[in-house]
CSV table of C-alpha atoms in Angstrom, one decimal:
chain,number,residue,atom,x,y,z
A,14,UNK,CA,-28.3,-98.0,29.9
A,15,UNK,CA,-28.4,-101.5,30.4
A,16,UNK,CA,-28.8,-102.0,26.8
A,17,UNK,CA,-25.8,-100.7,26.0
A,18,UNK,CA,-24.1,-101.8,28.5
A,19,UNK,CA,-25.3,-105.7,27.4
A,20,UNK,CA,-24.4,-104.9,23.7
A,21,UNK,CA,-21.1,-103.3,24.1
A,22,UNK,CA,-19.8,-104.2,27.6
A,23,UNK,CA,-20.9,-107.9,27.4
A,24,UNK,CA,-20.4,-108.4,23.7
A,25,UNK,CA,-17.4,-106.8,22.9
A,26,UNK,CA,-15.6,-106.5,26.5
A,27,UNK,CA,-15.9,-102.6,26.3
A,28,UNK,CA,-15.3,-101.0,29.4
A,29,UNK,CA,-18.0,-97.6,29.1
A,30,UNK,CA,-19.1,-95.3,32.1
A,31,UNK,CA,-21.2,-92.1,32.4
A,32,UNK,CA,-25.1,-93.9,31.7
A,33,UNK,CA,-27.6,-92.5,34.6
A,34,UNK,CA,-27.5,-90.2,36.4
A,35,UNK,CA,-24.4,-88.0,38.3
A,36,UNK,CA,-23.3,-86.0,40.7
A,37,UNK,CA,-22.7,-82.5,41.0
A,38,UNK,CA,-19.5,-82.2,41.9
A,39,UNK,CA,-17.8,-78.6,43.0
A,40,UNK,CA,-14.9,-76.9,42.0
A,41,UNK,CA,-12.6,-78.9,44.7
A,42,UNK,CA,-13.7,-82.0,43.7
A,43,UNK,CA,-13.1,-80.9,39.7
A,44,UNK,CA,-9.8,-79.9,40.9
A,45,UNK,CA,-8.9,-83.3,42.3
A,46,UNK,CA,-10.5,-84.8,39.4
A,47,UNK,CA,-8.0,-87.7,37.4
A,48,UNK,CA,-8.8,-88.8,34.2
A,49,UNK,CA,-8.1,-92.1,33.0
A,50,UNK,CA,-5.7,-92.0,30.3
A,51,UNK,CA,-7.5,-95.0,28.9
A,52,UNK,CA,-10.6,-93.2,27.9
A,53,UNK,CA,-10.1,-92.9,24.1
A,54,UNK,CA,-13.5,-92.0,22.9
A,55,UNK,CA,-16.4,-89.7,24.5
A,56,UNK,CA,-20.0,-90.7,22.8
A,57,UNK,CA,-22.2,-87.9,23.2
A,58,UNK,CA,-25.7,-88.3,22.5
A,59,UNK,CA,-29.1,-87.9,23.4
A,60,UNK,CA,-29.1,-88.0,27.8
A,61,UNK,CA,-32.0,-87.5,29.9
A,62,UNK,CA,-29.3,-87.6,32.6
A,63,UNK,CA,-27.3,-84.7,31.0
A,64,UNK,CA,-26.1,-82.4,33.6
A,65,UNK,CA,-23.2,-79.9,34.3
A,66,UNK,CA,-21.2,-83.0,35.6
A,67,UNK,CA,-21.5,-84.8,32.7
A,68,UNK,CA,-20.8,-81.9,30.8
A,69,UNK,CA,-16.8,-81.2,32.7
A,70,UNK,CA,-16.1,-84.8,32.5
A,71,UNK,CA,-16.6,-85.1,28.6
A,72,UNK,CA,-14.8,-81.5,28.5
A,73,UNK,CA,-11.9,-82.6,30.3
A,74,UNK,CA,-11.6,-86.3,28.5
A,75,UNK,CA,-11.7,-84.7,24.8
A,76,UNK,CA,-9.1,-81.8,25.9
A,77,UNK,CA,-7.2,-83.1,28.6
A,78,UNK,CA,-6.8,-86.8,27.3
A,79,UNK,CA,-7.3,-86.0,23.3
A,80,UNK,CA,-10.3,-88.4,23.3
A,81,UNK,CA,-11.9,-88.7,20.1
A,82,UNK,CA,-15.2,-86.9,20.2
A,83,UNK,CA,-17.9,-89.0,18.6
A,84,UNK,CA,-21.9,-88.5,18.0
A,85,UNK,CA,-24.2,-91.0,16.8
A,86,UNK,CA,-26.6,-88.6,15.0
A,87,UNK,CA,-26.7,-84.6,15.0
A,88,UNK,CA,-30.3,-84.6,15.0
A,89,UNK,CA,-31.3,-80.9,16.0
A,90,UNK,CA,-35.0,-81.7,16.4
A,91,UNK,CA,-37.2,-84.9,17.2
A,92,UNK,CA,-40.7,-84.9,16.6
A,93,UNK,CA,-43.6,-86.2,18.5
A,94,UNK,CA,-47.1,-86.5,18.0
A,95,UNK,CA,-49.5,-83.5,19.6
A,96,UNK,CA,-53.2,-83.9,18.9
A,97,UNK,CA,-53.6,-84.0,15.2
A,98,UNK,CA,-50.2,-83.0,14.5
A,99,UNK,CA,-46.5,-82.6,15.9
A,100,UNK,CA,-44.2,-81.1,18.5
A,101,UNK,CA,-40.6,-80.3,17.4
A,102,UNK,CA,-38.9,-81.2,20.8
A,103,UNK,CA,-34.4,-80.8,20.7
A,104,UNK,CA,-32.6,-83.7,19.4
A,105,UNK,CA,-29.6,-84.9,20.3
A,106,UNK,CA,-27.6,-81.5,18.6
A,107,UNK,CA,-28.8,-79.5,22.2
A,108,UNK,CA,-26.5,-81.9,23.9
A,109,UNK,CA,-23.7,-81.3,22.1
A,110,UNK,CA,-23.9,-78.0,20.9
A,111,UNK,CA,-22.4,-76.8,24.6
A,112,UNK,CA,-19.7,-79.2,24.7
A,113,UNK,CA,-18.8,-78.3,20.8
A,114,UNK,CA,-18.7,-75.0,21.2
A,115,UNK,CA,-16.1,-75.8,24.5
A,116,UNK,CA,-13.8,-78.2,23.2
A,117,UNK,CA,-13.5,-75.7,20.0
A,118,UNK,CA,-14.3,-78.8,17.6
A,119,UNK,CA,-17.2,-80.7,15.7
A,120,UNK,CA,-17.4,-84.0,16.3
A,121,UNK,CA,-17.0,-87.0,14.5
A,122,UNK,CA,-20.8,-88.2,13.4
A,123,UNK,CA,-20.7,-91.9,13.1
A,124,UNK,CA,-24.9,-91.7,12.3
A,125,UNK,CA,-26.9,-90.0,9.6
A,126,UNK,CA,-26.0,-88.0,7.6
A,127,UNK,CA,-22.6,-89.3,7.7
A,128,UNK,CA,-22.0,-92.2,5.7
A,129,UNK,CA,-19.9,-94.6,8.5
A,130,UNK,CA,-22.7,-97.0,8.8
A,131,UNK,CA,-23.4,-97.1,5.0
A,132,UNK,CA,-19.8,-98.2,4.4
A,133,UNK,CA,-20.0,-100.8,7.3
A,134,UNK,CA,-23.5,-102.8,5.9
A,135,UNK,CA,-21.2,-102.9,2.4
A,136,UNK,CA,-18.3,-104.2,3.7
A,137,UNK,CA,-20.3,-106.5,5.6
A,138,UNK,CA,-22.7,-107.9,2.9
A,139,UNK,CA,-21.0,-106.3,-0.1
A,140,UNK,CA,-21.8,-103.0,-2.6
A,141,UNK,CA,-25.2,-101.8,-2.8
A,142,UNK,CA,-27.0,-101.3,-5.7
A,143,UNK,CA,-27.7,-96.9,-5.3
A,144,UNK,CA,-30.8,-97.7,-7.7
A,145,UNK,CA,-32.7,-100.1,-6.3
A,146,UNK,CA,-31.8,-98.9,-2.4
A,147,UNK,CA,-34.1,-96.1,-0.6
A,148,UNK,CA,-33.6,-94.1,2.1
A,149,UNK,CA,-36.5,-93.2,4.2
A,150,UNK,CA,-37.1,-90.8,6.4
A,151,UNK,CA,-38.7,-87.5,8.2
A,152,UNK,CA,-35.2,-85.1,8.6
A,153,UNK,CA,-34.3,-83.6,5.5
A,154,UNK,CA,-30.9,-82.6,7.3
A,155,UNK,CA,-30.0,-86.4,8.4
A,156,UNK,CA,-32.0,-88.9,6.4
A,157,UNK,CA,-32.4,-87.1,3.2
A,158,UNK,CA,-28.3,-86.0,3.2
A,159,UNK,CA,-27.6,-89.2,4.2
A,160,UNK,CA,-28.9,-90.8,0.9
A,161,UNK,CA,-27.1,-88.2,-0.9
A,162,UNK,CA,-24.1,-88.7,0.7
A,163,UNK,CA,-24.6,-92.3,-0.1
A,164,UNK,CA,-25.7,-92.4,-3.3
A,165,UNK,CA,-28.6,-93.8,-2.7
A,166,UNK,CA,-32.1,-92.6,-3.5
A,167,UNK,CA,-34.6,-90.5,-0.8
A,168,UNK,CA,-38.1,-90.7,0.0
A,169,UNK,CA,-38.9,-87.9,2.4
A,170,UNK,CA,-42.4,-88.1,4.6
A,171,UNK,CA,-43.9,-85.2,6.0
A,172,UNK,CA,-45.1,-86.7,9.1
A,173,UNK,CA,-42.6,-86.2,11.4
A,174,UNK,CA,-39.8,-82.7,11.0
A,175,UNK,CA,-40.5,-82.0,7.7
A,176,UNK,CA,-43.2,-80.4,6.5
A,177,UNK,CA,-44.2,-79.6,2.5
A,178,UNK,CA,-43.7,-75.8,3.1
A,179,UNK,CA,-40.2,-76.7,4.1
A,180,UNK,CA,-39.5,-78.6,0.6
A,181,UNK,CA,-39.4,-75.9,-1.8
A,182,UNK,CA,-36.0,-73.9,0.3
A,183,UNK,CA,-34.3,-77.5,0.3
A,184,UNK,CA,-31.0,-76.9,-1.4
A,185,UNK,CA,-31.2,-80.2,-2.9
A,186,UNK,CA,-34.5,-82.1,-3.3
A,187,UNK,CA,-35.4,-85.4,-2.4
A,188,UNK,CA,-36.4,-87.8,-5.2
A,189,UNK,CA,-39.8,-88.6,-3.5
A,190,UNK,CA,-42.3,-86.4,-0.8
A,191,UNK,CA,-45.1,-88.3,0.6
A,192,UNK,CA,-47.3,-87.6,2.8
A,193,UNK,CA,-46.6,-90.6,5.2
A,194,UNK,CA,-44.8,-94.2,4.8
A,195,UNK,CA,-47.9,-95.6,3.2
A,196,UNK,CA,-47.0,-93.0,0.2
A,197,UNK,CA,-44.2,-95.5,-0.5
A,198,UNK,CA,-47.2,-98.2,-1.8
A,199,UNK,CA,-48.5,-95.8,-4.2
């Protein structure tokens, strides 16, 4: 929370709201409930804080003001390390599958796999050669699409979401598999 709020509300002079945690609030108070018609964007992403409050109030903001409805990454699983192996814990998708399935709409992904921030770094610092850029990563649904949505080529390492059993029902395969990063030095 405060991260953000140094990076976009210092840096940039945006106003934001919703970080921590919130209230429940009943139906009265929902009733009395004003949005602020200056709200143009809800950001829904990965919230430990997530709760039916927060829920309403991004409900009400995307249909009630037509905010734009924007995720950073549509990650359905995150990964962490269990003994010798993983967990598959729920990404950022369980937030937003609710509040999707409410508002009638998908959002607007901003993150992998979409390629918004791919187009950014090349404006920025100008074209990027597809051939001699890689793409990294553990999700065949975000990283790997990404770097074909890009262009670009994809290294996918099995120690995270994917695993090799999963490789052979990809509908597209990844120009590398590896094992782990370290398969990258081979």
């Amino acid at each position: 929370s405060s991260g953000i709020n140094a990076e976009y509300g210092d840096d940039y002079g945006i106003s934001h709201f919703g970080l921590g945690p919130q209230p429940f609030r009943n139906t009265v108070e929902w009733g009395e409930f004003e949005v602020d018609p200056s709200v143009k964007y809800v950001v829904v992403s990965l919230d430990p804080d997530f709760n039916h409050s927060k829920l309403t109030e991004a409900y009400l903001y995307i249909t009630e003001n037509n905010a734009e409805y924007i995720v950073p990454d549509v990650d359905m699983f995150y990964s962490c390390k269990r003994g010798d192996g993983t967990r598959k814990i729920p990404g950022t998708h369980s937030v937003q599958a609710g509040l999707s399935a409410m508002v009638e709409k998908a959002p607007t992904p901003i993150g992998k796999p979409s390629r918004f921030i791919f187009d950014m770094i090349q404006e920025e610092y100008g074209p990027l050669d597809g051939g001699r850029t890689l793409m990294i990563g553990d999700s065949y649904e975000t990283d790997m699409k990404f770097g074909f949505n890009c262009g670009i080529a994809t290294a996918l390492v099995l120690s995270g979401n994917a695993k090799k059993e999963d490789v052979e029902g990809f509908e597209r395969q990844p120009d590398f598999v590896m094992d782990d990063i370290s398969g990258i030095l081979d």
